[in-house]
Short mmCIF file of C-alpha atoms in Angstrom, two decimals:
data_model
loop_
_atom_site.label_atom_id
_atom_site.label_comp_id
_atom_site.label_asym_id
_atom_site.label_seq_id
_atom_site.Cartn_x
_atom_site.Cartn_y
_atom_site.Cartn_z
CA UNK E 11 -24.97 -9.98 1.17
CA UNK E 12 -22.81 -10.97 -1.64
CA UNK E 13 -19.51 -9.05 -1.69
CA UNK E 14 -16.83 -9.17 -4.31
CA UNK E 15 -13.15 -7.84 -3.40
CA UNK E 16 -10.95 -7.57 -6.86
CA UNK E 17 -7.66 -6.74 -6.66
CA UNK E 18 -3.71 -7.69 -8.00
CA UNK E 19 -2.47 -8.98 -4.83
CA UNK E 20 -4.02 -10.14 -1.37
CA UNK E 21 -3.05 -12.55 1.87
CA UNK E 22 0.24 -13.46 1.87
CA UNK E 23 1.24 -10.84 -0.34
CA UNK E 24 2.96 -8.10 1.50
CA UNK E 25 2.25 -4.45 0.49
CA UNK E 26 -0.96 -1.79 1.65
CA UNK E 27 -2.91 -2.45 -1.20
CA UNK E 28 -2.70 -6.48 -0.21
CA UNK E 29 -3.17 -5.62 3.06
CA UNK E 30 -6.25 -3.33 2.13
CA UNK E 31 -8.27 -6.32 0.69
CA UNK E 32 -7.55 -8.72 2.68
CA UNK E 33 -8.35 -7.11 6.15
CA UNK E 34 -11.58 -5.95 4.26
CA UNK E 35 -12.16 -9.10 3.30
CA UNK E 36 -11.87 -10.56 6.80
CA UNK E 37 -13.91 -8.13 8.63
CA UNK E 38 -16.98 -8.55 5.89
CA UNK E 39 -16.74 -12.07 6.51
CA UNK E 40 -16.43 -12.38 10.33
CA UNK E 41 -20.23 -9.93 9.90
CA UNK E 42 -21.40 -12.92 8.07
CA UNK E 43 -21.47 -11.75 4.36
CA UNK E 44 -20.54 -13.95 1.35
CA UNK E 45 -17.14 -12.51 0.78
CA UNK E 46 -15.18 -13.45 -2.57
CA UNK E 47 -11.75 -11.94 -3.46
CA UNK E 48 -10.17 -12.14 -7.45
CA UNK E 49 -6.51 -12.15 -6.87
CA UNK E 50 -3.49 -12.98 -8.79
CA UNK E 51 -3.20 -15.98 -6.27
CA UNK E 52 -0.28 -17.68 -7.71
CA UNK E 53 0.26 -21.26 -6.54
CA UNK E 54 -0.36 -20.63 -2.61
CA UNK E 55 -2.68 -23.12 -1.26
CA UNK E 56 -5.60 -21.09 0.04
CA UNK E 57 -7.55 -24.12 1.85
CA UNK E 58 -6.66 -23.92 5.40
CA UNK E 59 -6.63 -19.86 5.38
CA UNK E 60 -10.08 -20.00 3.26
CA UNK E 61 -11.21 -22.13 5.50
CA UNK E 62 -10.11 -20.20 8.87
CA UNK E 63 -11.42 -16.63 7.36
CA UNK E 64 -14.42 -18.12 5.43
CA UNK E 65 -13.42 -15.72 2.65
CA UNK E 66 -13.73 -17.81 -0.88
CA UNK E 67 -10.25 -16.72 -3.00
CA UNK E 68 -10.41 -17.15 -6.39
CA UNK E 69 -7.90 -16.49 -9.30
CA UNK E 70 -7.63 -13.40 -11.83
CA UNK E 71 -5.45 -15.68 -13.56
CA UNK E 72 -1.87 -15.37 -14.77
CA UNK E 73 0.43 -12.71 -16.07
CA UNK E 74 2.55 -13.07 -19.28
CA UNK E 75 3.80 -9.67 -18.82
CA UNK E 76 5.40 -9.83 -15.43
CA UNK E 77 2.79 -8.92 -12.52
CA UNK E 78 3.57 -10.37 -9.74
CA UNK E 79 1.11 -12.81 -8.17
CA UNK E 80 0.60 -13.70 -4.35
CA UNK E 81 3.40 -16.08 -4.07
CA UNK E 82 6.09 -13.26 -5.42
CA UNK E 83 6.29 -15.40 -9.22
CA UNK E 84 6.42 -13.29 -12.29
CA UNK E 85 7.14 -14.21 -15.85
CA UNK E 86 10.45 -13.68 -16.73
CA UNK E 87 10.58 -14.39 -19.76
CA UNK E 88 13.31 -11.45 -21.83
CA UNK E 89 11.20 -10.72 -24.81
CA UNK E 90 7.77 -9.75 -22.59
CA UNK E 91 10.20 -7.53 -20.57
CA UNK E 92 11.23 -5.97 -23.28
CA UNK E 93 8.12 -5.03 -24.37
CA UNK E 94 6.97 -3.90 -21.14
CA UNK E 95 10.21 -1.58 -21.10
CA UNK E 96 9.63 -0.28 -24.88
CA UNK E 97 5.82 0.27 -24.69
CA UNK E 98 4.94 -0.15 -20.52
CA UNK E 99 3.98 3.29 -20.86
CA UNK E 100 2.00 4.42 -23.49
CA UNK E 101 0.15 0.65 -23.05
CA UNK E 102 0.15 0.81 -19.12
CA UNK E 103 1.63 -2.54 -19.01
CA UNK E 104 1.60 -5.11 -17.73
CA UNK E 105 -1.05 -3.89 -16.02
CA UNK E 106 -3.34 -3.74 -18.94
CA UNK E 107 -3.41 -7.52 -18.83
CA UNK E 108 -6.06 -6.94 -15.79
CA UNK E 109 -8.77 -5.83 -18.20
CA UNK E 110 -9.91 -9.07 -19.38
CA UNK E 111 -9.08 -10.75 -16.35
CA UNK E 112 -11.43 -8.62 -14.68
CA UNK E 113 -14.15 -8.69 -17.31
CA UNK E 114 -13.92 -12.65 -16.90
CA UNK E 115 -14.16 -13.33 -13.26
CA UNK E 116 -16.89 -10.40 -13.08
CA UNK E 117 -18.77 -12.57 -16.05
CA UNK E 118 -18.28 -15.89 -14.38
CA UNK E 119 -19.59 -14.24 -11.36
CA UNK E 120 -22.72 -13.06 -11.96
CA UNK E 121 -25.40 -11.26 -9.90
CA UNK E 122 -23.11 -9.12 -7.13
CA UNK E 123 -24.46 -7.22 -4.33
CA UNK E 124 -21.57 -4.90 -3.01
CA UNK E 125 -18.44 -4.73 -5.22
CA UNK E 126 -14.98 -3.21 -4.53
CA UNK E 127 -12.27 -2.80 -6.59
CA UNK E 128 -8.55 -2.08 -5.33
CA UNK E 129 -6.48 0.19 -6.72
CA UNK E 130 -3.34 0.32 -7.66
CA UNK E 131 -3.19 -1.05 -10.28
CA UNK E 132 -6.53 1.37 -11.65
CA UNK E 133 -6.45 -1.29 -14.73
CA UNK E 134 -8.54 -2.59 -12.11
CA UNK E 135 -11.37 0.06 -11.94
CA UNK E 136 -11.07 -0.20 -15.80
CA UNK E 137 -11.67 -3.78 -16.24
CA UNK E 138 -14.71 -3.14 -14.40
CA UNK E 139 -15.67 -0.47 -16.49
CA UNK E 140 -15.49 -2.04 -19.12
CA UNK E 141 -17.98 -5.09 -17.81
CA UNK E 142 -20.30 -2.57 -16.64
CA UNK E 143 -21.48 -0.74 -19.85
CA UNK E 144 -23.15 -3.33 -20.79
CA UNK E 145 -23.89 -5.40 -17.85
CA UNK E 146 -24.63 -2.58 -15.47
CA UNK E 147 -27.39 -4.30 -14.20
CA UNK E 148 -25.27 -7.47 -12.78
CA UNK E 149 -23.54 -4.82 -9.83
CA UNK E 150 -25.92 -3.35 -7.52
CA UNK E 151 -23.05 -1.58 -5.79
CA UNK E 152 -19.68 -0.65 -6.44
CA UNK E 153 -16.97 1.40 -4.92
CA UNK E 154 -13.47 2.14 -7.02
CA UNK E 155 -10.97 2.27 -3.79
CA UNK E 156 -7.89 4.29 -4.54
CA UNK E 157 -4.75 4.03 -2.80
CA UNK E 158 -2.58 6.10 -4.83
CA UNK E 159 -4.24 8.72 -8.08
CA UNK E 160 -3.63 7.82 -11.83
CA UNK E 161 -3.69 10.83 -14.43
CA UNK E 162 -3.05 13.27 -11.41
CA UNK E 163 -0.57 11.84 -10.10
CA UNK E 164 2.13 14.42 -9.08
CA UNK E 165 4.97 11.76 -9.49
CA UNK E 166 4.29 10.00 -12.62
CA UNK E 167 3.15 11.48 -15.97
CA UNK E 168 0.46 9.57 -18.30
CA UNK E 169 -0.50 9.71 -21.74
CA UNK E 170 -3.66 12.03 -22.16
CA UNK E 171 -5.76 9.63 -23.99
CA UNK E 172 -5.60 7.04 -20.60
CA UNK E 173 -8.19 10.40 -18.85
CA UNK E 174 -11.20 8.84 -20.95
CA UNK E 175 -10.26 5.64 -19.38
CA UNK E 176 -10.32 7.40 -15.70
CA UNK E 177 -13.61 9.44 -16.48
CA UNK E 178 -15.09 6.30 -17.88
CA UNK E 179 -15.03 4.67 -14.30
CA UNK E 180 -15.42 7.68 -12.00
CA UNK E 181 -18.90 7.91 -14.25
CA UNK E 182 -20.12 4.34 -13.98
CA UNK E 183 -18.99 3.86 -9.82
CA UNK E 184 -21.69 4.75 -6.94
CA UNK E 185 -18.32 6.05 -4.96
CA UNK E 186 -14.21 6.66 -4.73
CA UNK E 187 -13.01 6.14 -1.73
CA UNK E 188 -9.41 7.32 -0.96
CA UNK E 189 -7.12 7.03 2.00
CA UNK E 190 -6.98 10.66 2.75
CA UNK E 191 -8.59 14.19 2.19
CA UNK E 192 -5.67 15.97 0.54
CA UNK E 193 -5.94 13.35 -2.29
CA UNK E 194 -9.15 14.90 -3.29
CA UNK E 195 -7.35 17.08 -5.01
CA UNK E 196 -5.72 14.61 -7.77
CA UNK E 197 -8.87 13.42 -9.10
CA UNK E 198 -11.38 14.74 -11.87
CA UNK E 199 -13.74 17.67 -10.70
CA UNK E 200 -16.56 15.93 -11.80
CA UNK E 201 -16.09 13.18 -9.87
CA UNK E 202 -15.55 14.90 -6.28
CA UNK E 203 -19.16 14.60 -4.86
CA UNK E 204 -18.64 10.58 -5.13
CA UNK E 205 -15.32 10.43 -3.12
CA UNK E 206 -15.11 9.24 0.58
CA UNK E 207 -12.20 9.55 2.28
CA UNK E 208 -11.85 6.30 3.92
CA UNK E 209 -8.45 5.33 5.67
CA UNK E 210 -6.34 2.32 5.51
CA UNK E 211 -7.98 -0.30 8.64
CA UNK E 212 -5.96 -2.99 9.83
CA UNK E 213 -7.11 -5.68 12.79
CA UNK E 214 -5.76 -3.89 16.16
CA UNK E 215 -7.21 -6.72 18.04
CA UNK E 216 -4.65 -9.03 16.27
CA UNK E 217 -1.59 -6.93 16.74
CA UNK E 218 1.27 -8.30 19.60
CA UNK E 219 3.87 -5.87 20.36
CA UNK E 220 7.17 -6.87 22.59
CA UNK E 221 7.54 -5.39 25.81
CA UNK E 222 9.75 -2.57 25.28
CA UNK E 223 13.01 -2.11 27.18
CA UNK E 224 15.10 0.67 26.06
CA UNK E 225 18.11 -0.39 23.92
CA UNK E 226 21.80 -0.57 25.20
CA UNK E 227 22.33 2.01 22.60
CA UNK E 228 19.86 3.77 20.17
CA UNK E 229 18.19 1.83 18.07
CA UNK E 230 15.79 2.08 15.39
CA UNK E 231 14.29 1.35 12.10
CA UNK E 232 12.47 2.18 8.86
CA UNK E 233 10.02 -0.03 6.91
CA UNK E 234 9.03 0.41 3.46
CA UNK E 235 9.88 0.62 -0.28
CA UNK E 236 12.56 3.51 -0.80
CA UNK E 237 12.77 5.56 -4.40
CA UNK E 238 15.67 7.47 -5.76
CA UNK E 239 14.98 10.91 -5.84
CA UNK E 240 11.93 10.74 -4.23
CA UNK E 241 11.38 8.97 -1.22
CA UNK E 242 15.20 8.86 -1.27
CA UNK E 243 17.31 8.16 2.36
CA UNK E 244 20.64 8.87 0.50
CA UNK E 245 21.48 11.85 2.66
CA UNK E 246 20.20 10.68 6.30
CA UNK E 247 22.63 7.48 5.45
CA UNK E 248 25.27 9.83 4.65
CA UNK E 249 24.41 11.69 7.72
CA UNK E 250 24.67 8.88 10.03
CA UNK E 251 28.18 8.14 8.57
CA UNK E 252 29.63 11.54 10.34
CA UNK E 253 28.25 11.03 13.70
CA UNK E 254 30.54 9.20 16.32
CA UNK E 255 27.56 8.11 18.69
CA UNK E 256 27.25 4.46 18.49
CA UNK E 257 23.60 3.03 17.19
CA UNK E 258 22.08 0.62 15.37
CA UNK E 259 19.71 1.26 12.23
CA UNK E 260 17.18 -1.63 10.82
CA UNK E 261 15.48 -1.20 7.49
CA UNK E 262 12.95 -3.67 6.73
CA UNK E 263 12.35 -2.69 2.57
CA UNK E 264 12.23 -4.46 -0.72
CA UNK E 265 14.18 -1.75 -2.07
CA UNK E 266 17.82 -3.30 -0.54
CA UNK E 267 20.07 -2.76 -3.52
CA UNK E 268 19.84 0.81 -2.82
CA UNK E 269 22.03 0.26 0.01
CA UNK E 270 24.76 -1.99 -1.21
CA UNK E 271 26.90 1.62 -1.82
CA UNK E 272 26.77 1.72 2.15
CA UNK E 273 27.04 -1.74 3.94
CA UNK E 274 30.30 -1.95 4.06
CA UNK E 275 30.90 1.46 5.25
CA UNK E 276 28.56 1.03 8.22
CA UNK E 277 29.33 -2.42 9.16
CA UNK E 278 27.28 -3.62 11.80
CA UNK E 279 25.52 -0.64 12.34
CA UNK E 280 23.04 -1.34 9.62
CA UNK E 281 21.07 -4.14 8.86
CA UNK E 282 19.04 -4.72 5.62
CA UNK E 283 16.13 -7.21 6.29
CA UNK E 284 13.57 -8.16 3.84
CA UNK E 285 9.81 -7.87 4.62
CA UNK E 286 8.27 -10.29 7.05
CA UNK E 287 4.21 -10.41 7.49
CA UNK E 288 2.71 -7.57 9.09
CA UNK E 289 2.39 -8.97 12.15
CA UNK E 290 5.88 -10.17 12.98
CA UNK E 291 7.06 -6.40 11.35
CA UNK E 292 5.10 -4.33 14.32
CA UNK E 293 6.37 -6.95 17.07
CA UNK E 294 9.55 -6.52 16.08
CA UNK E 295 9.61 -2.53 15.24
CA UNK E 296 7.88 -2.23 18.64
CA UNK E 297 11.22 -3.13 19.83
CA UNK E 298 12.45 0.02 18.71
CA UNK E 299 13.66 2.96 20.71
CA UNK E 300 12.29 4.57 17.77
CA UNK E 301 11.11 4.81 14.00
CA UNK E 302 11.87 6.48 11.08
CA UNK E 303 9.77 7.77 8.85
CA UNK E 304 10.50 9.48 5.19
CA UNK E 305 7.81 12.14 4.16
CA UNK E 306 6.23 11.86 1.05
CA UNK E 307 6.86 15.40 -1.53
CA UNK E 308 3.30 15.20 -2.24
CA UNK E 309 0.25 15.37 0.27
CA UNK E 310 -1.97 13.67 -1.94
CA UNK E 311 -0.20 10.62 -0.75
CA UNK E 312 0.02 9.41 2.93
CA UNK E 313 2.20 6.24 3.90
CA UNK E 314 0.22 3.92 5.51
CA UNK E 315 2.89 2.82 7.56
CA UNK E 316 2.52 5.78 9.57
CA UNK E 317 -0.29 3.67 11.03
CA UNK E 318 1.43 0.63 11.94
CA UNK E 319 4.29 2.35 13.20
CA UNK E 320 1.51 4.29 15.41
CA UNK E 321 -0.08 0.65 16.95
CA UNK E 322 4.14 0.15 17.98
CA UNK E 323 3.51 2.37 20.13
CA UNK E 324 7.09 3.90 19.18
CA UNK E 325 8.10 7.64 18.72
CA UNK E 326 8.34 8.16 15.28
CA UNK E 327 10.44 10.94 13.90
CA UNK E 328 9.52 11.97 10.76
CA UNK E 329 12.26 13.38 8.24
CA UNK E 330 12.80 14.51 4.48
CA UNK E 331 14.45 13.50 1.32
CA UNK E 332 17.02 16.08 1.40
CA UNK E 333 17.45 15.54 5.63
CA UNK E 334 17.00 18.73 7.07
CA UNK E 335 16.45 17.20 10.80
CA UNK E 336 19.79 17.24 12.17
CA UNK E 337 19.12 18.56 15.49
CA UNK E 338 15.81 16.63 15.73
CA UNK E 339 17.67 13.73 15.22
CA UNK E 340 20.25 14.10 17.51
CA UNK E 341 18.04 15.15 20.63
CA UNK E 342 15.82 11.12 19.45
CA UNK E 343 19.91 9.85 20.07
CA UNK E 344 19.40 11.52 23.40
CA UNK E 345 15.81 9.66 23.70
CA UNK E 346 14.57 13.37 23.80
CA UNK E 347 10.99 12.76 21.58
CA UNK E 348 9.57 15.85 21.75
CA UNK E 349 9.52 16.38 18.21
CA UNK E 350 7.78 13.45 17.29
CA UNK E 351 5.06 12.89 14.81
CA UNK E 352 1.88 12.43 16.50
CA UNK E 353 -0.58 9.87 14.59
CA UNK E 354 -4.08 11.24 15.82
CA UNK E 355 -7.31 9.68 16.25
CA UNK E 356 -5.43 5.92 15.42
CA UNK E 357 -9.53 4.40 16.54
CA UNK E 358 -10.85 5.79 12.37
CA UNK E 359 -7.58 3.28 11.26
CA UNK E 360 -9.39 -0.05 13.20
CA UNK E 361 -10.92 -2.08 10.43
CA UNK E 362 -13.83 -2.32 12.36
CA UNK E 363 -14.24 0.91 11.89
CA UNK E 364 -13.20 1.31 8.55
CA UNK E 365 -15.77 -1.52 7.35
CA UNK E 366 -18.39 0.40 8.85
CA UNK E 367 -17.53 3.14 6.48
CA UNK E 368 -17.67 0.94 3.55
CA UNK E 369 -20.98 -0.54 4.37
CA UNK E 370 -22.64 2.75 5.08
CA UNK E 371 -21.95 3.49 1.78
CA UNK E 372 -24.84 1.55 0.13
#
């Protein structure tokens, strides 16, 4: 079976949509399918990893208005910024610049038995969209994934007239699949009886984690991007400034400059890393005496670290923008983890699994 994977970023970018196609793209192709993935590759040589995988890459193409491609290059050119910044909005860019690009490769492509698109960005699902009223016939099968929801979505607000886009796609797919059930919620009525709640899958045959010794003193870490006001650790860092106990906090984000207000107040207490590929991340957060996690404000959306810090095998406490866990936290510095999020059922998150979901789809 021919399967096509489009989506902004895959292998080595680092993020859960990336992730999300590419361990997709992996698993289709180790069952023997014809697997093809549209990226924004960027200049990474794809050869050896093409050639290990047997997954064909080919390239979207390239962004004038600043999406970033596999190899983390972006134009940077002032004036495109500024018209990202004065109209990014009300034009959705620069993710609008996916339309065409999608429309093309889907052209050059052909006859396709089992598509997927990967959203964010949903320019994505539109481009397709757009190919498919009039070329309907060229896509036996196609499923609009959905990390995150567009018009619904509780954290940003969209122009009205971008809902015809969103109904134009939900019409034209044979399914949505999202990561979780709650998100059912943020997406058109009309479109419910399509969506499949299908969970992030990674490869838990491929994941090493260090033998874990407890720490000379507590230690432990956060991964992921951090947002002011929202997914904000302002007030756990000013927190762990008043307690005397000694520890040691890691935070593996791309989000660093949100900390420069605290590094020297912490000294080596805290360390700011930047991402490293998944696999390194969980052998070194497995190292952990334990993991923090930040709650989203809405349960339409569902980290999917939660599952990687699950395969670490690591108590994870889970805690709040505005750090009401005090006393939670202080009984983890005691290695007490009896407050602990619990990950259930981790077996639906194997991409085995998660493949099989796709597949029984068509």
């Amino acid at each position: 079976m021919k399967i096509v994977i489009i989506a902004q970023n895959c292998y080595p970018s680092l993020g859960p949509r990336a992730h999300r196609t590419t361990e997709l793209a992996k698993e289709f192709a180790r069952r023997g399918h014809q697997v093809i993935v549209y990226a924004l590759l960027g200049d990474f040589d794809y050869s050896e990893y093409s050639a290990s995988t047997g997954i064909i890459f080919r390239n979207l193409g390239k962004s004038r208005f600043g999406m970033v491609d596999n190899s983390g290059n972006f134009n940077p050119n002032l004036i495109y910024r500024a018209v990202v910044r004065i109209f990014g909005k009300y034009l959705e860019l620069p993710f609008i610049e996916l339309i065409p690009m999608v429309k093309g490769a889907l052209k050059n492509e052909g006859d396709i038995d089992f598509l997927i698109s990967v959203a964010q960005p949903h320019t994505i699902h539109w481009g397709v969209s757009e190919y498919l009223k009039k070329n309907k016939e060229k896509v036996r099968f196609w499923i609009a994934d959905c990390g995150d929801p567009f018009m619904k979505d509780p954290f940003n607000s969209r122009p009205f007239y971008f809902k015809y886009l969103e109904k134009q796609w939900g019409r034209l797919c044979n399914f949505i699949s999202i990561p979780v059930q709650e998100a059912i919620e943020a997406y058109y009525s009309e479109f419910r009886n399509k969506m499949k709640v299908i969970p992030q899958g990674f490869d838990f045959e491929s994941v090493e984690l260090a033998l874990y010794v407890p720490n000379e003193f507590p230690t432990f870490a956060y991964s992921g991007f951090l947002y002011k006001g929202k997914r904000d650790m302002t007030k756990f860092l000013e927190f762990l400034l008043q307690i005397d106990e000694k520890f040691k906090f890691i935070v593996y984000t791309p989000s660093a400059p949100l900390f420069e207000h605290f590094k020297v107040k912490f000294g080596n207490q805290l360390e700011v890393r930047n991402y490293i590929p998944r696999e390194d991340l969980l052998f070194e957060l497995s190292k952990m005496d334990f993991l923090i996690n930040i709650a989203n404000q809405s349960t339409v959306q569902v980290p999917s670290k939660l599952i990687d810090y699950a395969l670490t095998k690591r108590p994870i406490l889970e805690i709040t923008s505005d750090f009401s866990q005090e006393n939670e936290f202080r009984e983890f510095l005691k290695r007490n983890y009896k407050s602990e999020k619990k990950i259930n059922h981790v077996e639906q998150y194997d991409i085995r699994n998660v493949a099989d979901a796709f597949l029984k789809l068509k």
